Amino acid sequence: MIDFSRLKSIIINNKSFLLTTHVNPDADAIGSEIAFYLLLKALGKTVYIINYSSTPYNLEFLDSGKNIEKYDPKKHDPIFNSVDVLAAIDFNNSNRMVKMAKSFIKASTVKMCIDHHQESEHFADYFFTDTSYCATGQIIYELIKKTGIISLNYNIAYPIYAAIMTDTG
């Protein structure tokens, strides 16, 4: 069971976030990142999305603002220690970050994982995971609905829908 009030508290009490997802991301990964990014931006947070892999061509429509950056160690490694929170979205094992894992794990900042997969590795400080959710996008949706942290709007609902729809068929 996910403690949504704890997740809300981490969001409210921090100012800057770096979001990332697994190598070769699918629509749940990209959709969840974008929805979480938009949630954080609505709260006035500084947010980076840095992924090891490029966004697949067929999912670029989810990132219409071109907010997702492809990992470049020289450019992005300093950001890992400059933000308040690192968020692993839609994966629960650090090896899914490939070469980014070292920077993520070494960072001396708060680390959290938001995910719906089984067999979690303990590489973060906080885990907001539950295998009863069909997709990580559903967790983001439930965070919004259960806590009222922001109002759900079309721009956030759209990537959540893509995340849930593609993970469930």
mmCIF file of C-alpha atoms in Angstrom:
data_model
loop_
_atom_site.group_PDB
_atom_site.id
_atom_site.type_symbol
_atom_site.label_atom_id
_atom_site.label_comp_id
_atom_site.label_asym_id
_atom_site.label_seq_id
_atom_site.Cartn_x
_atom_site.Cartn_y
_atom_site.Cartn_z
ATOM 1 C CA MET A 1 0.000 0.000 0.000
ATOM 2 C CA ILE A 2 1.375 3.376 -1.002
ATOM 3 C CA ASP A 3 1.586 6.155 1.564
ATOM 4 C CA PHE A 4 0.362 8.991 -0.669
ATOM 5 C CA SER A 5 0.500 11.509 2.186
ATOM 6 C CA ARG A 6 4.235 10.790 2.587
ATOM 7 C CA LEU A 7 4.781 11.179 -1.153
ATOM 8 C CA LYS A 8 2.873 14.464 -1.091
ATOM 9 C CA SER A 9 5.008 15.649 1.835
ATOM 10 C CA ILE A 10 8.248 14.937 -0.050
ATOM 11 C CA ILE A 11 6.909 16.863 -3.039
ATOM 12 C CA ILE A 12 5.699 19.845 -1.017
ATOM 13 C CA ASN A 13 8.827 20.090 1.150
ATOM 14 C CA ASN A 14 11.386 20.061 -1.672
ATOM 15 C CA LYS A 15 12.093 22.537 -4.451
ATOM 16 C CA SER A 16 13.987 20.661 -7.165
ATOM 17 C CA PHE A 17 13.658 17.231 -8.727
ATOM 18 C CA LEU A 18 15.405 15.045 -11.273
ATOM 19 C CA LEU A 19 13.152 12.399 -12.837
ATOM 20 C CA THR A 20 14.405 9.382 -14.733
ATOM 21 C CA THR A 21 13.075 6.114 -16.053
ATOM 22 C CA HIS A 22 14.366 2.791 -17.336
ATOM 23 C CA VAL A 23 16.439 2.139 -20.444
ATOM 24 C CA ASN A 24 14.349 1.793 -23.622
ATOM 25 C CA PRO A 25 11.301 3.477 -22.092
ATOM 26 C CA ASP A 26 7.743 2.498 -22.920
ATOM 27 C CA ALA A 27 4.606 4.642 -22.742
ATOM 28 C CA ASP A 28 4.077 3.991 -19.021
ATOM 29 C CA ALA A 29 7.589 5.246 -18.338
ATOM 30 C CA ILE A 30 7.363 8.343 -20.551
ATOM 31 C CA GLY A 31 3.715 9.089 -19.725
ATOM 32 C CA SER A 32 4.338 8.792 -15.979
ATOM 33 C CA GLU A 33 7.430 10.999 -16.170
ATOM 34 C CA ILE A 34 5.612 13.681 -18.136
ATOM 35 C CA ALA A 35 2.555 13.601 -15.839
ATOM 36 C CA PHE A 36 4.772 13.810 -12.739
ATOM 37 C CA TYR A 37 6.825 16.575 -14.362
ATOM 38 C CA LEU A 38 3.670 18.598 -15.074
ATOM 39 C CA LEU A 39 2.411 18.026 -11.523
ATOM 40 C CA LEU A 40 5.698 19.307 -10.098
ATOM 41 C CA LYS A 41 5.808 22.286 -12.470
ATOM 42 C CA ALA A 42 2.229 23.204 -11.463
ATOM 43 C CA LEU A 43 3.568 23.481 -7.909
ATOM 44 C CA GLY A 44 6.395 25.789 -9.016
ATOM 45 C CA LYS A 45 9.170 23.200 -8.670
ATOM 46 C CA THR A 46 12.375 23.066 -10.687
ATOM 47 C CA VAL A 47 12.302 19.786 -12.599
ATOM 48 C CA TYR A 48 14.652 17.926 -14.915
ATOM 49 C CA ILE A 49 13.843 14.764 -16.850
ATOM 50 C CA ILE A 50 17.008 12.930 -17.812
ATOM 51 C CA ASN A 51 16.807 9.476 -19.380
ATOM 52 C CA TYR A 52 19.547 7.122 -20.471
ATOM 53 C CA SER A 53 17.720 6.334 -23.709
ATOM 54 C CA SER A 54 16.253 8.723 -26.228
ATOM 55 C CA THR A 55 12.485 8.949 -26.260
ATOM 56 C CA PRO A 56 11.191 6.447 -28.817
ATOM 57 C CA TYR A 57 9.872 8.116 -31.960
ATOM 58 C CA ASN A 58 6.349 6.767 -31.409
ATOM 59 C CA LEU A 59 6.210 8.365 -27.921
ATOM 60 C CA GLU A 60 7.596 11.816 -28.739
ATOM 61 C CA PHE A 61 4.029 13.166 -28.840
ATOM 62 C CA LEU A 62 3.860 12.728 -25.050
ATOM 63 C CA ASP A 63 6.746 15.181 -24.615
ATOM 64 C CA SER A 64 5.419 18.038 -26.731
ATOM 65 C CA GLY A 65 7.418 20.515 -24.623
ATOM 66 C CA LYS A 66 10.662 18.636 -25.373
ATOM 67 C CA ASN A 67 11.442 18.432 -21.651
ATOM 68 C CA ILE A 68 13.117 15.014 -21.713
ATOM 69 C CA GLU A 69 16.892 15.112 -22.136
ATOM 70 C CA LYS A 70 19.104 12.198 -23.178
ATOM 71 C CA TYR A 71 21.785 11.508 -20.586
ATOM 72 C CA ASP A 72 25.185 13.096 -21.168
ATOM 73 C CA PRO A 73 27.518 12.492 -18.193
ATOM 74 C CA LYS A 74 29.439 15.753 -18.546
ATOM 75 C CA LYS A 75 26.290 17.832 -18.748
ATOM 76 C CA HIS A 76 24.009 15.938 -16.377
ATOM 77 C CA ASP A 77 26.121 14.347 -13.614
ATOM 78 C CA PRO A 78 26.415 17.662 -11.704
ATOM 79 C CA ILE A 79 22.603 17.892 -11.589
ATOM 80 C CA PHE A 80 22.321 14.644 -9.594
ATOM 81 C CA ASN A 81 23.800 16.368 -6.529
ATOM 82 C CA SER A 82 22.261 19.781 -7.124
ATOM 83 C CA VAL A 83 18.594 18.768 -6.846
ATOM 84 C CA ASP A 84 16.701 18.002 -3.649
ATOM 85 C CA VAL A 85 15.113 14.760 -4.894
ATOM 86 C CA LEU A 86 15.974 12.072 -7.430
ATOM 87 C CA ALA A 87 12.920 10.145 -8.615
ATOM 88 C CA ALA A 88 13.082 6.742 -10.290
ATOM 89 C CA ILE A 89 9.865 6.387 -12.295
ATOM 90 C CA ASP A 90 8.484 3.029 -13.533
ATOM 91 C CA PHE A 91 11.405 0.797 -12.552
ATOM 92 C CA ASN A 92 12.703 -0.704 -9.345
ATOM 93 C CA ASN A 93 16.230 -1.917 -10.061
ATOM 94 C CA SER A 94 19.145 0.473 -10.464
ATOM 95 C CA ASN A 95 20.661 -1.505 -13.335
ATOM 96 C CA ARG A 96 17.711 -0.319 -15.464
ATOM 97 C CA MET A 97 19.421 3.125 -15.504
ATOM 98 C CA VAL A 98 22.505 1.597 -17.161
ATOM 99 C CA LYS A 99 25.425 4.097 -16.898
ATOM 100 C CA MET A 100 23.291 6.640 -15.023
ATOM 101 C CA ALA A 101 22.973 4.261 -12.050
ATOM 102 C CA LYS A 102 26.384 5.203 -10.653
ATOM 103 C CA SER A 103 25.524 8.921 -10.520
ATOM 104 C CA PHE A 104 22.066 8.221 -9.097
ATOM 105 C CA ILE A 105 23.335 5.952 -6.314
ATOM 106 C CA LYS A 106 26.360 8.130 -5.427
ATOM 107 C CA ALA A 107 24.272 11.301 -5.125
ATOM 108 C CA SER A 108 23.872 12.586 -1.586
ATOM 109 C CA THR A 109 20.272 13.657 -2.044
ATOM 110 C CA VAL A 110 16.858 12.178 -1.295
ATOM 111 C CA LYS A 111 16.027 9.279 -3.612
ATOM 112 C CA MET A 112 12.581 7.875 -4.239
ATOM 113 C CA CYS A 113 11.062 5.221 -6.454
ATOM 114 C CA ILE A 114 7.524 5.278 -7.875
ATOM 115 C CA ASP A 115 6.706 1.954 -9.502
ATOM 116 C CA HIS A 116 4.307 -0.978 -9.932
ATOM 117 C CA HIS A 117 6.733 -3.840 -10.660
ATOM 118 C CA GLN A 118 7.739 -6.816 -8.491
ATOM 119 C CA GLU A 119 11.048 -7.611 -6.785
ATOM 120 C CA SER A 120 12.316 -4.197 -5.874
ATOM 121 C CA GLU A 121 16.002 -3.539 -5.230
ATOM 122 C CA HIS A 122 16.619 -1.145 -2.345
ATOM 123 C CA PHE A 123 18.478 1.669 -4.121
ATOM 124 C CA ALA A 124 16.341 4.586 -2.875
ATOM 125 C CA ASP A 125 15.359 6.129 0.440
ATOM 126 C CA TYR A 126 11.611 5.974 -0.211
ATOM 127 C CA PHE A 127 9.607 3.451 -2.193
ATOM 128 C CA PHE A 128 6.125 4.273 -3.408
ATOM 129 C CA THR A 129 5.502 0.923 -5.026
ATOM 130 C CA ASP A 130 2.589 -1.452 -5.211
ATOM 131 C CA THR A 131 2.135 -4.339 -7.634
ATOM 132 C CA SER A 132 -1.654 -4.057 -7.453
ATOM 133 C CA TYR A 133 -1.480 -0.993 -9.720
ATOM 134 C CA CYS A 134 -1.691 -1.768 -13.431
ATOM 135 C CA ALA A 135 0.798 0.959 -14.367
ATOM 136 C CA THR A 136 2.942 3.633 -12.770
ATOM 137 C CA GLY A 137 0.640 6.130 -14.468
ATOM 138 C CA GLN A 138 -2.161 4.862 -12.249
ATOM 139 C CA ILE A 139 -0.043 5.644 -9.173
ATOM 140 C CA ILE A 140 0.436 9.225 -10.392
ATOM 141 C CA TYR A 141 -3.327 9.469 -10.977
ATOM 142 C CA GLU A 142 -4.095 8.142 -7.481
ATOM 143 C CA LEU A 143 -1.611 10.612 -5.953
ATOM 144 C CA ILE A 144 -3.546 13.464 -7.534
ATOM 145 C CA LYS A 145 -7.003 12.111 -6.684
ATOM 146 C CA LYS A 146 -6.268 10.952 -3.112
ATOM 147 C CA THR A 147 -4.254 13.970 -1.964
ATOM 148 C CA GLY A 148 -5.694 16.811 -4.033
ATOM 149 C CA ILE A 149 -2.114 18.026 -4.513
ATOM 150 C CA ILE A 150 -3.202 19.650 -7.799
ATOM 151 C CA SER A 151 -6.291 19.630 -9.984
ATOM 152 C CA LEU A 152 -6.266 17.044 -12.725
ATOM 153 C CA ASN A 153 -6.355 18.665 -16.148
ATOM 154 C CA TYR A 154 -6.169 17.479 -19.747
ATOM 155 C CA ASN A 155 -2.416 18.042 -20.060
ATOM 156 C CA ILE A 156 -1.735 15.717 -17.127
ATOM 157 C CA ALA A 157 -4.554 13.254 -17.846
ATOM 158 C CA TYR A 158 -3.348 12.665 -21.419
ATOM 159 C CA PRO A 159 0.052 11.124 -20.541
ATOM 160 C CA ILE A 160 -1.543 9.236 -17.629
ATOM 161 C CA TYR A 161 -4.060 7.741 -20.048
ATOM 162 C CA ALA A 162 -1.260 6.718 -22.440
ATOM 163 C CA ALA A 163 0.651 5.141 -19.555
ATOM 164 C CA ILE A 164 -2.295 3.105 -18.300
ATOM 165 C CA MET A 165 -3.686 2.188 -21.707
ATOM 166 C CA THR A 166 -0.414 0.833 -23.060
ATOM 167 C CA ASP A 167 0.438 -1.166 -19.925
ATOM 168 C CA THR A 168 -2.999 -2.763 -19.831
ATOM 169 C CA GLY A 169 -4.034 -2.982 -23.487
#
